[in-house]
Coordinates of C-alpha atoms in Angstrom, one line a residue:
Chain Z
M1 CA 89.5 117.9 88.5
A2 CA 87.3 118.7 92.0
K3 CA 86.0 116.5 94.1
S4 CA 88.6 113.4 92.8
I5 CA 89.8 112.6 95.9
K6 CA 87.9 110.6 98.6
I7 CA 89.4 110.3 102.0
R8 CA 88.7 107.9 104.7
A9 CA 91.3 108.5 108.4
K10 CA 90.5 106.6 111.3
I11 CA 92.4 106.6 114.1
K12 CA 92.9 103.3 116.3
G13 CA 95.4 103.6 119.6
D14 CA 97.7 106.0 118.3
E15 CA 97.6 104.8 114.7
T16 CA 96.0 106.1 111.8
T17 CA 95.0 104.3 109.1
V18 CA 94.4 106.7 106.2
K19 CA 92.3 104.8 102.9
C20 CA 92.0 106.9 99.7
L21 CA 90.3 106.8 96.4
M22 CA 91.1 108.8 93.6
T23 CA 89.4 109.2 90.1
H24 CA 91.8 109.4 87.5
P25 CA 92.2 107.6 84.3
M26 CA 95.6 106.3 84.9
E27 CA 96.8 105.8 81.2
T28 CA 100.1 104.0 80.0
G29 CA 100.8 105.4 76.7
L30 CA 100.6 102.0 75.5
R31 CA 96.9 101.3 75.1
K32 CA 95.3 102.4 71.8
D33 CA 92.4 103.1 70.9
K34 CA 90.2 100.9 69.2
K35 CA 88.2 103.3 66.4
T36 CA 91.3 105.3 65.5
G37 CA 94.0 103.0 66.3
K38 CA 96.3 105.8 67.5
A39 CA 98.0 105.5 71.0
I40 CA 96.3 106.8 74.2
P41 CA 98.5 109.5 75.4
A42 CA 100.0 108.1 79.2
H43 CA 98.3 109.9 81.3
F44 CA 98.8 109.1 84.9
I45 CA 99.3 110.5 88.3
N46 CA 103.3 109.8 89.3
E47 CA 103.5 111.9 92.8
V48 CA 101.5 111.5 95.8
V49 CA 102.3 113.7 99.1
A50 CA 100.1 112.8 102.3
E51 CA 100.8 115.7 105.3
A52 CA 99.3 115.7 108.7
G53 CA 99.6 118.1 111.0
G54 CA 102.2 120.5 108.5
K55 CA 104.3 116.9 107.9
T56 CA 104.7 115.2 105.2
V57 CA 104.1 111.8 106.1
M58 CA 104.8 109.9 102.8
T59 CA 105.6 111.0 99.1
A60 CA 104.3 108.2 96.7
Y61 CA 105.5 107.9 92.9
W62 CA 103.6 106.5 90.4
S63 CA 103.9 105.0 87.3
G64 CA 101.1 103.9 85.1
G65 CA 101.2 100.5 86.4
I66 CA 98.7 101.7 88.9
S67 CA 95.4 101.0 88.5
K68 CA 92.8 103.2 87.1
N69 CA 91.2 105.2 89.8
P70 CA 93.6 104.4 92.3
Y71 CA 93.3 103.2 96.1
L72 CA 96.0 103.8 98.0
S73 CA 96.1 103.1 101.9
F74 CA 98.7 103.6 104.3
A75 CA 99.0 104.1 108.1
F76 CA 101.0 106.7 110.6
T77 CA 101.4 107.5 113.9
G78 CA 101.6 110.7 115.6
A79 CA 98.2 112.1 115.3
A80 CA 95.1 112.9 117.2
K81 CA 91.2 112.9 116.5
G82 CA 90.3 116.0 114.9
D83 CA 93.6 116.2 112.7
E84 CA 93.3 116.9 109.4
V85 CA 95.1 114.7 106.7
K86 CA 96.2 116.2 103.5
I87 CA 96.0 114.3 100.5
S88 CA 97.3 116.1 96.6
W89 CA 98.5 114.4 93.7
T90 CA 99.8 115.4 90.5
D91 CA 99.7 113.8 87.1
N92 CA 102.6 113.6 84.4
Q93 CA 100.2 116.4 82.1
G94 CA 100.6 118.5 85.0
G95 CA 96.9 118.2 86.1
S96 CA 97.0 118.1 90.4
D97 CA 94.0 118.1 93.2
S98 CA 94.2 118.4 97.1
E99 CA 91.8 117.2 99.5
T100 CA 92.3 117.4 103.5
A101 CA 89.3 115.1 105.9
Q102 CA 89.7 115.2 109.4
I103 CA 90.9 111.7 111.3
K104 CA 87.5 110.2 112.9
Chain P
M1 CA 91.8 115.4 72.9
T2 CA 93.2 117.3 69.8
T3 CA 95.3 119.3 72.2
N4 CA 96.5 116.2 73.9
I5 CA 97.6 114.7 70.6
K6 CA 99.2 117.7 69.5
R7 CA 101.6 117.6 72.3
R8 CA 102.1 114.3 72.0
V9 CA 103.3 114.5 68.5
F10 CA 105.4 117.5 69.4
L11 CA 106.7 115.9 72.6
K12 CA 107.8 113.1 69.8
G13 CA 109.4 115.1 67.6
S14 CA 111.7 117.3 70.1
L15 CA 112.7 113.7 71.7
A16 CA 113.9 112.5 68.2
A17 CA 115.7 115.4 67.9
G18 CA 117.8 115.3 71.2
T19 CA 116.4 118.4 72.6
V20 CA 114.8 117.6 75.7
G21 CA 115.0 121.7 76.7
V22 CA 112.9 122.4 73.9
A23 CA 110.2 120.1 75.5
V24 CA 110.7 121.9 79.0
G25 CA 110.4 125.0 77.5
A26 CA 107.2 124.5 75.8
G27 CA 105.9 123.4 78.8
L28 CA 105.6 120.0 78.5
L29 CA 107.7 118.6 81.2
T30 CA 106.2 120.8 84.2
P31 CA 105.7 121.6 87.0
Q32 CA 109.9 121.2 86.8
A33 CA 109.9 120.4 90.6
V34 CA 108.0 117.3 90.4
L35 CA 109.6 116.2 87.6
A36 CA 112.7 116.8 89.1
A37 CA 111.3 114.2 92.4
W38 CA 110.4 111.6 89.9
P39 CA 112.4 109.3 89.6
K40 CA 111.7 109.3 85.3
P41 CA 114.6 106.4 84.4
A42 CA 113.5 104.1 87.4
F43 CA 110.0 103.9 86.0
E44 CA 111.2 103.5 82.4
A45 CA 113.6 100.9 83.0
K46 CA 112.6 97.9 81.6
S47 CA 114.6 95.3 84.1
V48 CA 114.1 94.9 87.9
D49 CA 117.4 95.3 88.6
D50 CA 118.0 98.1 86.3
A51 CA 114.6 99.9 88.1
L52 CA 115.9 99.4 91.4
S53 CA 119.4 100.9 91.2
A54 CA 118.1 103.7 89.8
A55 CA 115.4 104.2 92.2
M56 CA 117.0 102.7 95.4
G57 CA 120.6 103.5 94.4
S58 CA 121.2 99.5 94.4
A59 CA 120.2 96.1 93.1
S60 CA 121.4 94.0 95.3
N61 CA 118.9 92.7 98.4
S62 CA 118.3 90.2 100.3
A63 CA 115.5 88.0 101.2
S64 CA 113.4 88.8 104.4
D65 CA 110.6 86.8 106.0
S66 CA 109.5 89.7 108.1
I67 CA 108.4 91.5 104.5
K68 CA 104.7 90.3 104.0
I69 CA 103.0 91.0 100.9
K70 CA 99.3 90.1 100.7
A71 CA 98.4 89.8 96.9
P72 CA 96.3 86.9 95.2
D73 CA 97.2 83.5 93.9
I74 CA 95.2 84.2 90.7
A75 CA 94.4 87.6 89.7
E76 CA 91.1 87.1 87.0
N77 CA 91.7 90.6 86.0
G78 CA 95.5 92.1 85.6
A79 CA 94.0 95.4 85.4
V80 CA 93.2 95.6 89.4
V81 CA 95.4 93.4 91.9
P82 CA 95.4 94.6 95.2
V83 CA 98.3 94.6 96.9
S84 CA 99.9 95.2 100.3
V85 CA 103.1 95.4 101.8
A86 CA 103.9 95.2 105.5
T87 CA 107.1 95.0 107.5
D88 CA 107.7 95.1 111.1
M89 CA 110.6 96.3 110.7
S90 CA 111.7 99.6 112.0
G91 CA 113.6 102.8 110.2
V92 CA 111.9 102.0 106.9
E93 CA 112.6 104.8 104.7
S94 CA 110.8 103.8 101.5
I95 CA 109.2 100.6 100.0
A96 CA 109.5 99.8 96.4
L97 CA 106.7 98.1 94.5
L98 CA 107.3 95.9 91.1
A99 CA 105.6 93.7 88.9
D100 CA 108.1 91.9 86.9
G101 CA 106.0 91.2 84.4
N102 CA 105.5 94.2 83.1
N103 CA 106.8 96.5 80.7
T104 CA 108.4 98.7 82.9
P105 CA 108.8 96.5 86.2
L106 CA 108.8 99.3 88.7
V107 CA 105.4 100.4 89.7
A108 CA 105.6 102.5 92.5
T109 CA 107.9 103.9 95.6
F110 CA 106.7 105.0 99.1
N111 CA 108.9 107.2 100.7
L112 CA 108.3 107.2 104.3
G113 CA 108.0 110.6 106.1
A114 CA 107.6 111.2 110.0
G115 CA 105.7 108.9 111.9
A116 CA 104.4 106.8 109.1
V117 CA 103.9 103.2 109.5
P118 CA 105.6 100.5 107.2
D119 CA 102.2 99.3 105.8
V120 CA 100.9 100.3 102.2
A121 CA 98.0 99.1 100.0
T122 CA 97.0 99.7 96.5
R123 CA 95.9 98.1 93.6
I124 CA 98.6 97.9 90.4
K125 CA 98.3 96.7 87.0
M126 CA 100.2 93.6 85.9
G127 CA 100.6 92.6 82.3
K128 CA 100.9 89.1 82.4
T129 CA 101.8 86.1 85.2
G130 CA 104.5 87.2 87.2
D131 CA 106.0 88.2 90.4
V132 CA 105.1 91.2 92.7
I133 CA 108.3 92.5 94.5
A134 CA 108.7 94.7 97.5
V135 CA 111.5 95.8 98.5
V136 CA 111.9 98.2 101.5
K137 CA 114.7 100.4 102.6
A138 CA 115.5 100.2 106.2
G139 CA 118.6 101.4 107.5
G140 CA 120.6 101.9 104.4
K141 CA 120.2 98.1 103.6
L142 CA 117.3 96.7 100.9
M143 CA 115.2 93.8 101.8
S144 CA 112.9 92.2 99.6
A145 CA 110.0 89.6 99.4
R146 CA 108.3 88.5 96.4
K147 CA 105.0 86.3 95.7
S148 CA 104.1 85.1 92.4
V149 CA 100.4 86.1 91.2
K150 CA 98.9 84.0 88.3
V151 CA 97.0 86.6 85.5
T152 CA 94.6 85.3 83.2
I153 CA 93.9 88.6 81.5
G154 CA 96.6 91.3 81.3
G155 CA 96.0 94.6 82.5
C156 CA 98.7 96.4 79.8
G157 CA 97.3 96.9 76.5
G158 CA 95.1 94.8 75.4

């Protein structure tokens, strides 16, 4: 599951905008496998935590209603150029990943 | 995949017996810290009001002009509907995003922490034509805005 997150963090004035893309199937559990007719088990990211400077900036709780390979954008103040932003996600099957990026 | 199917079968069986504790013991509901925080009843609620009461503590909210939802008028593909929510209100604690045409309307909640600006964007799935609803909690009050999105191909199931 390595490298499942891509992060772009840019600072403009005192506001930092973070955009990230995660690689994840985001199965709702409602879809059926066309070949076997069995339901595909739910497999989606249910928690995303964004940290900057050791503080949690945002915690997002998701359902399977977020699109496959989720995109997330958010903004915060109080950071400086070169600071690190950390994004980590956990899914409903216990999988997780995290990635850090420098603010440009 | 075989392990996943087994797990699913097992989960079904144990839930049917009403023994969620067994599922926890089997490691299905781990890590527990995450599940404790993830508002399961809110995400499983079938109506907008139920989801809001479970996620935000109340279903009553007032419409507000200061919440801006950006979403397409017509989504050709309901599996990927770009949505962004921004507001100029101060003291925003959390933002909930709902799609009232979906099986389980609550799509996401964003809990803003230190220094966060109330401006989030993501892409959601919409099963059918309906409203995208953004509910913002600021200073203990709930404010909402909605925007209707016409979906030509559904994104749930299919």
